[in-house]
Amino acid sequence: MDDTAAALTDRIVTFVRSVGITIEPAILPDDGFLPAIAVRNGVLLYDPARLQWPGDLLHEAGHIAVTDPALRPTVSEFDSDGGDEMAAIAWSYAAARAAGIDSRTLFHDHGYKGEGGWLAELFDGGGDIGVPMLQYYGICARAGQGEPTFPAIRRWLR
């Protein structure tokens, strides 16, 4: 990992820890769903020597954040379909904004089934895929509640 990628990873790790998610470096000889990243018992692990896309850490942190709090300490896999996937995508965008990470770093061209650029454009243009789930979980406010709305976050964990 070059110095720029290491600095970006450090910024993301610091942010993820600041919102209450445990994230630790680890030697991961095998890839999980994402290269050099795994979740074990609610802990986000990453292999600094092999991590190519630091923004992926925000997406996996998003999955942990939107998981039912009672299940969070036991989770090691996530369903990549449905509402929680969309909620994790929206959460990761709000996290990237809060951490000062460019949306193209989060939604890179090597992830999201080749749709990373489209997702970056969508969210940067005010798109709200997954936001209704974040609102349902109380993570962000709905319009008319007298609070800032997405990408503002009222609490980072469900």
Short mmCIF file of C-alpha atoms in Angstrom, two decimals:
data_model
loop_
_atom_site.label_atom_id
_atom_site.label_comp_id
_atom_site.label_asym_id
_atom_site.label_seq_id
_atom_site.Cartn_x
_atom_site.Cartn_y
_atom_site.Cartn_z
CA MET A 1 0.00 0.00 0.00
CA ASP A 2 1.50 3.35 -0.97
CA ASP A 3 1.60 6.36 1.37
CA THR A 4 -1.51 7.95 -0.15
CA ALA A 5 -3.57 4.76 0.21
CA ALA A 6 -2.21 4.25 3.74
CA ALA A 7 -3.20 7.79 4.74
CA LEU A 8 -6.67 7.29 3.26
CA THR A 9 -7.04 3.96 5.07
CA ASP A 10 -5.97 5.60 8.34
CA ARG A 11 -8.58 8.35 7.87
CA ILE A 12 -11.30 5.80 7.19
CA VAL A 13 -10.27 3.58 10.12
CA THR A 14 -10.26 6.60 12.46
CA PHE A 15 -13.74 7.60 11.29
CA VAL A 16 -15.17 4.08 11.58
CA ARG A 17 -13.84 3.77 15.13
CA SER A 18 -15.21 7.21 16.01
CA VAL A 19 -18.77 6.07 15.26
CA GLY A 20 -18.49 3.00 17.47
CA ILE A 21 -17.58 0.22 15.05
CA THR A 22 -14.61 -1.98 15.90
CA ILE A 23 -12.14 -2.17 13.01
CA GLU A 24 -8.76 -3.89 13.20
CA PRO A 25 -5.89 -4.79 10.88
CA ALA A 26 -5.42 -8.52 10.38
CA ILE A 27 -3.64 -10.95 8.13
CA LEU A 28 -6.38 -12.26 5.85
CA PRO A 29 -4.96 -14.90 3.52
CA ASP A 30 -8.32 -15.48 1.86
CA ASP A 31 -10.78 -12.94 0.52
CA GLY A 32 -14.28 -12.59 1.85
CA PHE A 33 -16.97 -10.96 -0.22
CA LEU A 34 -14.56 -8.04 -0.74
CA PRO A 35 -10.81 -8.45 -1.26
CA ALA A 36 -8.68 -8.10 1.91
CA ILE A 37 -11.76 -7.39 4.08
CA ALA A 38 -13.76 -9.62 6.42
CA VAL A 39 -16.28 -9.25 9.21
CA ARG A 40 -16.04 -11.66 12.13
CA ASN A 41 -18.34 -11.48 15.11
CA GLY A 42 -19.23 -7.87 14.36
CA VAL A 43 -15.60 -6.76 13.97
CA LEU A 44 -14.46 -5.28 10.67
CA LEU A 45 -11.07 -6.71 9.70
CA TYR A 46 -8.80 -5.57 6.90
CA ASP A 47 -5.44 -6.70 5.58
CA PRO A 48 -3.36 -3.53 5.12
CA ALA A 49 -0.80 -5.36 2.96
CA ARG A 50 -3.48 -6.44 0.44
CA LEU A 51 -6.16 -3.74 0.68
CA GLN A 52 -6.64 -2.16 -2.76
CA TRP A 53 -9.83 -0.16 -2.29
CA PRO A 54 -9.93 1.54 1.14
CA GLY A 55 -13.39 2.95 0.42
CA ASP A 56 -14.76 -0.60 0.66
CA LEU A 57 -14.15 -0.38 4.40
CA LEU A 58 -16.91 2.25 4.61
CA HIS A 59 -19.35 0.00 2.79
CA GLU A 60 -18.69 -2.93 5.11
CA ALA A 61 -18.88 -0.59 8.12
CA GLY A 62 -22.27 0.47 6.75
CA HIS A 63 -23.46 -3.12 6.88
CA ILE A 64 -22.39 -3.38 10.51
CA ALA A 65 -24.01 -0.02 11.32
CA VAL A 66 -27.43 -0.94 9.92
CA THR A 67 -27.48 -4.44 11.46
CA ASP A 68 -29.93 -5.00 14.30
CA PRO A 69 -27.99 -4.07 17.47
CA ALA A 70 -28.83 -7.43 19.09
CA LEU A 71 -27.26 -9.28 16.15
CA ARG A 72 -24.32 -6.94 15.52
CA PRO A 73 -21.83 -8.74 17.86
CA THR A 74 -22.46 -12.07 16.10
CA VAL A 75 -22.57 -11.05 12.45
CA SER A 76 -19.95 -12.37 10.04
CA GLU A 77 -21.78 -12.24 6.71
CA PHE A 78 -24.26 -9.91 5.09
CA ASP A 79 -26.98 -10.48 2.55
CA SER A 80 -26.04 -8.40 -0.47
CA ASP A 81 -29.62 -8.06 -1.65
CA GLY A 82 -32.50 -6.00 -0.37
CA GLY A 83 -33.01 -3.08 1.94
CA ASP A 84 -29.97 -3.45 4.16
CA GLU A 85 -27.65 -3.51 1.13
CA MET A 86 -29.17 -0.26 -0.07
CA ALA A 87 -29.02 1.16 3.46
CA ALA A 88 -25.30 0.24 3.69
CA ILE A 89 -24.67 2.02 0.39
CA ALA A 90 -26.43 5.17 1.60
CA TRP A 91 -24.73 4.98 5.02
CA SER A 92 -21.33 4.65 3.37
CA TYR A 93 -21.97 7.74 1.25
CA ALA A 94 -22.94 9.78 4.33
CA ALA A 95 -19.85 8.42 6.12
CA ALA A 96 -17.61 9.34 3.20
CA ARG A 97 -18.98 12.88 3.23
CA ALA A 98 -18.53 13.17 7.00
CA ALA A 99 -14.96 11.85 6.78
CA GLY A 100 -14.03 14.08 3.83
CA ILE A 101 -13.65 11.14 1.43
CA ASP A 102 -14.46 11.67 -2.25
CA SER A 103 -17.48 9.72 -3.49
CA ARG A 104 -15.34 8.25 -6.30
CA THR A 105 -13.04 6.72 -3.69
CA LEU A 106 -16.03 5.06 -2.09
CA PHE A 107 -17.85 4.16 -5.30
CA HIS A 108 -14.84 3.09 -7.35
CA ASP A 109 -14.99 1.47 -10.78
CA HIS A 110 -13.85 -1.93 -9.49
CA GLY A 111 -16.81 -2.44 -7.16
CA TYR A 112 -20.57 -2.26 -7.10
CA LYS A 113 -20.86 -4.57 -10.12
CA GLY A 114 -19.23 -1.91 -12.30
CA GLU A 115 -21.75 0.73 -11.24
CA GLY A 116 -19.51 2.71 -8.86
CA GLY A 117 -19.33 5.77 -11.11
CA TRP A 118 -23.10 5.78 -11.51
CA LEU A 119 -23.60 5.58 -7.74
CA ALA A 120 -21.18 8.46 -7.18
CA GLU A 121 -23.05 10.61 -9.70
CA LEU A 122 -26.41 9.60 -8.27
CA PHE A 123 -25.56 10.45 -4.65
CA ASP A 124 -23.56 13.56 -5.53
CA GLY A 125 -26.65 14.70 -7.45
CA GLY A 126 -28.95 14.22 -4.45
CA GLY A 127 -30.02 10.61 -5.04
CA ASP A 128 -31.44 8.71 -2.11
CA ILE A 129 -31.18 4.98 -2.76
CA GLY A 130 -31.34 3.32 0.65
CA VAL A 131 -32.18 6.50 2.53
CA PRO A 132 -35.74 5.36 3.41
CA MET A 133 -34.22 2.41 5.28
CA LEU A 134 -31.85 4.74 7.17
CA GLN A 135 -34.88 6.85 8.08
CA TYR A 136 -36.82 3.78 9.18
CA TYR A 137 -33.90 2.75 11.42
CA GLY A 138 -33.74 6.25 12.90
CA ILE A 139 -30.25 6.83 11.52
CA CYS A 140 -31.25 9.95 9.61
CA ALA A 141 -34.21 12.31 9.70
CA ARG A 142 -37.13 12.49 7.32
CA ALA A 143 -38.05 15.78 5.68
CA GLY A 144 -40.32 17.82 7.90
CA GLN A 145 -38.85 16.60 11.19
CA GLY A 146 -37.05 19.88 11.80
CA GLU A 147 -33.62 18.28 11.49
CA PRO A 148 -31.05 18.20 8.70
CA THR A 149 -31.76 15.39 6.25
CA PHE A 150 -29.50 12.96 4.41
CA PRO A 151 -26.56 12.97 4.07
CA ALA A 152 -26.72 14.37 7.62
CA ILE A 153 -26.80 11.53 10.14
CA ARG A 154 -28.44 11.80 13.56
CA ARG A 155 -26.79 8.63 14.89
CA TRP A 156 -24.35 6.32 13.13
CA LEU A 157 -25.55 3.00 14.53
CA ARG A 158 -29.00 1.48 14.29
#
